[in-house]
CSV table of C-alpha atoms in Angstrom, one decimal:
chain,number,residue,atom,x,y,z
A,140,UNK,CA,168.9,162.6,61.2
A,141,UNK,CA,166.2,161.3,58.8
A,142,UNK,CA,168.3,159.1,56.7
A,143,UNK,CA,165.7,157.4,54.4
A,144,UNK,CA,163.9,160.9,53.8
A,145,UNK,CA,167.3,162.5,52.7
A,146,UNK,CA,168.3,159.7,50.4
A,147,UNK,CA,165.1,159.8,48.8
A,148,UNK,CA,165.0,163.7,48.4
A,149,UNK,CA,168.6,163.6,46.9
A,150,UNK,CA,167.4,161.0,44.2
A,151,UNK,CA,164.5,163.3,43.2
A,152,UNK,CA,166.7,166.2,42.9
A,153,UNK,CA,168.9,164.1,40.6
A,154,UNK,CA,166.4,162.7,38.6
A,155,UNK,CA,163.4,165.0,38.6
A,156,UNK,CA,164.3,168.3,36.9
A,157,UNK,CA,160.8,169.9,38.1
A,158,UNK,CA,161.7,169.0,41.7
A,159,UNK,CA,165.1,170.5,41.8
A,160,UNK,CA,163.7,173.8,40.2
A,161,UNK,CA,161.2,174.4,42.6
A,162,UNK,CA,163.8,173.7,45.5
A,163,UNK,CA,166.0,176.4,44.1
A,164,UNK,CA,163.0,178.5,43.8
A,165,UNK,CA,160.8,177.7,46.9
A,166,UNK,CA,163.8,176.6,49.2
A,167,UNK,CA,162.1,175.3,52.5
A,168,UNK,CA,158.6,175.7,51.1
A,169,UNK,CA,159.2,172.8,48.8
A,170,UNK,CA,161.4,170.5,51.3
A,171,UNK,CA,159.9,170.9,54.5
A,172,UNK,CA,156.7,168.6,54.1
A,173,UNK,CA,159.3,165.7,53.5
A,174,UNK,CA,160.0,164.9,57.0
A,175,UNK,CA,163.7,166.5,57.2
A,176,UNK,CA,165.6,168.4,59.5
A,177,UNK,CA,166.6,171.8,59.0
A,178,UNK,CA,170.5,170.4,58.6
A,179,UNK,CA,169.2,168.3,56.0
A,180,UNK,CA,167.2,170.9,54.4
A,181,UNK,CA,170.1,173.4,54.0
A,182,UNK,CA,172.2,170.7,52.5
A,183,UNK,CA,170.1,169.6,50.0
A,184,UNK,CA,169.3,173.3,48.9
A,185,UNK,CA,173.0,173.5,48.7
A,186,UNK,CA,173.0,170.4,46.4
A,187,UNK,CA,170.4,171.4,44.5
A,188,UNK,CA,172.1,174.9,43.5
A,189,UNK,CA,175.3,173.1,42.9
A,190,UNK,CA,176.2,172.8,38.9
A,191,UNK,CA,177.9,169.3,39.6
A,192,UNK,CA,174.4,168.1,40.2
A,193,UNK,CA,173.9,168.1,36.3
A,194,UNK,CA,176.9,165.7,35.7
A,195,UNK,CA,175.1,163.5,38.2
A,196,UNK,CA,171.7,163.8,36.4
A,197,UNK,CA,173.2,162.8,32.9
A,198,UNK,CA,175.2,160.1,34.6
A,199,UNK,CA,172.1,158.8,36.0
A,200,UNK,CA,170.1,159.2,32.8
A,201,UNK,CA,172.5,157.1,31.0
A,202,UNK,CA,172.7,154.4,33.6
A,203,UNK,CA,168.7,154.2,33.3
A,204,UNK,CA,168.7,154.1,29.7
A,205,UNK,CA,171.6,151.4,29.9
A,206,UNK,CA,169.4,149.2,32.5
A,207,UNK,CA,166.0,149.4,30.3
A,208,UNK,CA,168.0,148.5,27.2
A,209,UNK,CA,169.3,145.6,29.2
A,210,UNK,CA,166.0,144.4,30.4
A,211,UNK,CA,163.9,145.0,27.5
A,212,UNK,CA,166.3,144.6,24.4
A,213,UNK,CA,164.0,143.6,21.8
A,214,UNK,CA,161.2,146.4,22.7
A,215,UNK,CA,163.9,148.8,22.5
A,216,UNK,CA,165.2,147.6,19.2
A,217,UNK,CA,161.7,147.6,17.5
A,218,UNK,CA,161.1,150.9,18.8
A,219,UNK,CA,164.4,152.3,17.3
A,220,UNK,CA,166.4,155.1,18.8
A,221,UNK,CA,164.2,158.3,18.1
A,222,UNK,CA,161.1,156.8,18.9
A,223,UNK,CA,162.5,155.2,22.3
A,224,UNK,CA,164.2,158.8,23.3
A,225,UNK,CA,160.6,160.4,22.9
A,226,UNK,CA,158.8,157.7,24.9
A,227,UNK,CA,161.5,157.9,27.7
A,228,UNK,CA,161.2,161.7,27.8
A,229,UNK,CA,157.8,161.4,28.1
A,230,UNK,CA,157.7,158.4,30.7
A,231,UNK,CA,160.5,159.9,33.1
A,232,UNK,CA,158.7,163.3,33.4
A,233,UNK,CA,155.5,161.6,34.1
A,234,UNK,CA,156.8,159.2,36.6
A,235,UNK,CA,160.2,160.2,38.0
A,236,UNK,CA,161.9,157.2,39.6
A,237,UNK,CA,161.4,156.8,43.6
A,238,UNK,CA,164.5,154.2,43.8
A,239,UNK,CA,167.4,152.8,42.2
A,240,UNK,CA,165.5,149.3,41.6
A,241,UNK,CA,165.2,148.8,37.8
A,242,UNK,CA,162.9,146.0,37.2
A,243,UNK,CA,159.9,148.0,38.6
A,244,UNK,CA,160.9,150.8,36.3
A,245,UNK,CA,161.2,148.7,33.4
A,246,UNK,CA,157.7,147.1,34.0
A,247,UNK,CA,156.3,150.5,34.5
A,248,UNK,CA,157.6,151.6,31.0
A,249,UNK,CA,155.8,148.5,29.6
A,250,UNK,CA,152.6,149.9,31.2
A,251,UNK,CA,153.7,153.4,29.6
A,252,UNK,CA,154.2,151.5,26.4
A,253,UNK,CA,151.1,149.0,26.3
A,254,UNK,CA,148.1,151.8,25.2
A,255,UNK,CA,150.3,153.0,21.9
A,256,UNK,CA,151.9,149.4,21.2
A,257,UNK,CA,149.6,149.2,18.3
A,258,UNK,CA,151.0,151.8,16.6
A,259,UNK,CA,154.2,149.8,15.7
A,260,UNK,CA,153.7,146.7,14.2
A,261,UNK,CA,154.8,143.6,16.3
A,262,UNK,CA,155.4,145.8,19.4
A,263,UNK,CA,152.1,144.5,21.4
A,264,UNK,CA,153.4,141.1,21.2
A,265,UNK,CA,157.4,141.7,22.0
A,266,UNK,CA,156.2,144.0,24.9
A,267,UNK,CA,153.9,141.3,26.2
A,268,UNK,CA,156.7,138.8,26.1
A,269,UNK,CA,159.6,141.0,27.7
A,270,UNK,CA,157.2,142.0,30.3
A,271,UNK,CA,156.3,138.4,31.1
A,272,UNK,CA,160.1,137.5,31.4
A,273,UNK,CA,160.5,140.7,33.9
A,274,UNK,CA,157.6,139.0,36.0
A,275,UNK,CA,159.4,135.4,35.9
A,276,UNK,CA,162.4,136.8,36.4
A,277,UNK,CA,161.7,138.9,39.4
A,278,UNK,CA,160.1,136.0,41.3
A,279,UNK,CA,163.4,134.0,41.6
A,280,UNK,CA,161.4,130.8,42.6
A,281,UNK,CA,159.4,128.1,41.1
A,282,UNK,CA,156.5,129.5,42.6
A,283,UNK,CA,156.0,132.3,40.1
A,284,UNK,CA,152.7,132.2,38.5
A,285,UNK,CA,152.9,131.3,34.7
A,286,UNK,CA,152.7,133.9,32.0
A,287,UNK,CA,151.1,133.2,28.8
A,288,UNK,CA,151.8,135.5,25.9
A,289,UNK,CA,149.3,135.5,22.7
A,290,UNK,CA,151.0,135.9,19.5
A,291,UNK,CA,149.6,136.7,16.1
A,292,UNK,CA,153.0,136.1,14.2
A,293,UNK,CA,155.6,133.5,14.5
A,294,UNK,CA,157.6,134.5,17.6
A,295,UNK,CA,160.8,132.4,16.8
A,296,UNK,CA,161.4,134.6,13.2
A,297,UNK,CA,160.4,137.8,15.1
A,298,UNK,CA,162.6,137.2,18.1
A,299,UNK,CA,165.2,135.8,15.6
A,300,UNK,CA,165.1,139.3,13.5
A,301,UNK,CA,165.3,141.4,16.8
A,302,UNK,CA,168.2,139.5,18.3
A,303,UNK,CA,170.2,140.1,14.8
A,304,UNK,CA,169.5,143.7,15.3
A,305,UNK,CA,167.1,143.7,12.2
A,306,UNK,CA,163.8,145.3,11.6
A,307,UNK,CA,161.2,142.5,11.3
A,308,UNK,CA,159.3,142.5,8.1
A,309,UNK,CA,156.8,140.1,6.8
A,310,UNK,CA,157.1,137.8,9.9
A,311,UNK,CA,154.6,134.7,8.9
A,312,UNK,CA,151.3,134.8,10.8
A,313,UNK,CA,150.9,132.5,13.4
A,314,UNK,CA,147.9,131.8,16.2
A,315,UNK,CA,149.9,130.5,19.1
A,316,UNK,CA,150.6,130.9,23.0
A,317,UNK,CA,153.7,131.1,24.5
A,318,UNK,CA,153.5,129.7,28.0
A,319,UNK,CA,156.4,130.4,30.6
A,320,UNK,CA,157.2,129.3,33.8
A,321,UNK,CA,160.1,129.3,36.6
A,322,UNK,CA,161.1,125.8,37.5
A,323,UNK,CA,162.6,125.0,40.7
A,324,UNK,CA,166.2,125.0,39.2
A,325,UNK,CA,165.4,128.7,39.0
A,326,UNK,CA,165.5,128.4,35.1
A,327,UNK,CA,162.7,130.0,33.1
A,328,UNK,CA,161.3,127.7,30.4
A,329,UNK,CA,158.8,128.5,27.7
A,330,UNK,CA,156.8,126.4,25.2
A,331,UNK,CA,154.8,127.5,22.1
A,332,UNK,CA,151.3,125.9,22.0
A,333,UNK,CA,149.7,126.4,18.8
A,334,UNK,CA,146.1,126.8,17.7
A,335,UNK,CA,145.8,123.2,17.3
A,336,UNK,CA,147.2,122.1,20.9
A,337,UNK,CA,150.6,121.1,19.6
A,338,UNK,CA,153.3,122.1,22.0
A,339,UNK,CA,157.1,123.2,21.1
A,340,UNK,CA,159.7,123.3,23.8
A,341,UNK,CA,161.7,126.4,23.7
A,342,UNK,CA,165.5,126.7,25.3
A,343,UNK,CA,165.4,127.6,29.0
A,344,UNK,CA,166.7,130.5,30.3
A,345,UNK,CA,169.0,131.1,33.2
């Protein structure tokens, strides 16, 4: 049995409602090109028609949302619940997940948001910072290239408000760059460099 193809198709049935609907409507016409055996196709079609799959879909969606909130906490806080729900609905319809690896999905969600980030104050700066954090975290070694994030507002005040669960307001202007790197000890270090060239070290992160 082609286990990888079976598992991948099973995931699509859970995560992609449009694919599930096509599988139910068209049967083998939808599944035949996917490298599945006849037995696998029959099993997957039975799963697609089972109402229990809706429960799995709900659980999977909730788990994905939880992981994105954990990986992009300040971005999600700044978006707010309603805007986050709208953006995720569009993103998941456009790009159904292909695996259970959540860091790549979080990076893709950053790319999805980037063209519209200017519509919400501070979002482009927060999004760029959390995207840089993900790039550093997934490298898992000191060989990761440094990440540079440009800020127009004081990042310490901005992140402090978001970490406290507040909507940031009237954050002072600050022309600076945050430079992040992963040390040999595996910890992520950030320093803030002002436009005058003065550096301020921030706390390292595991």
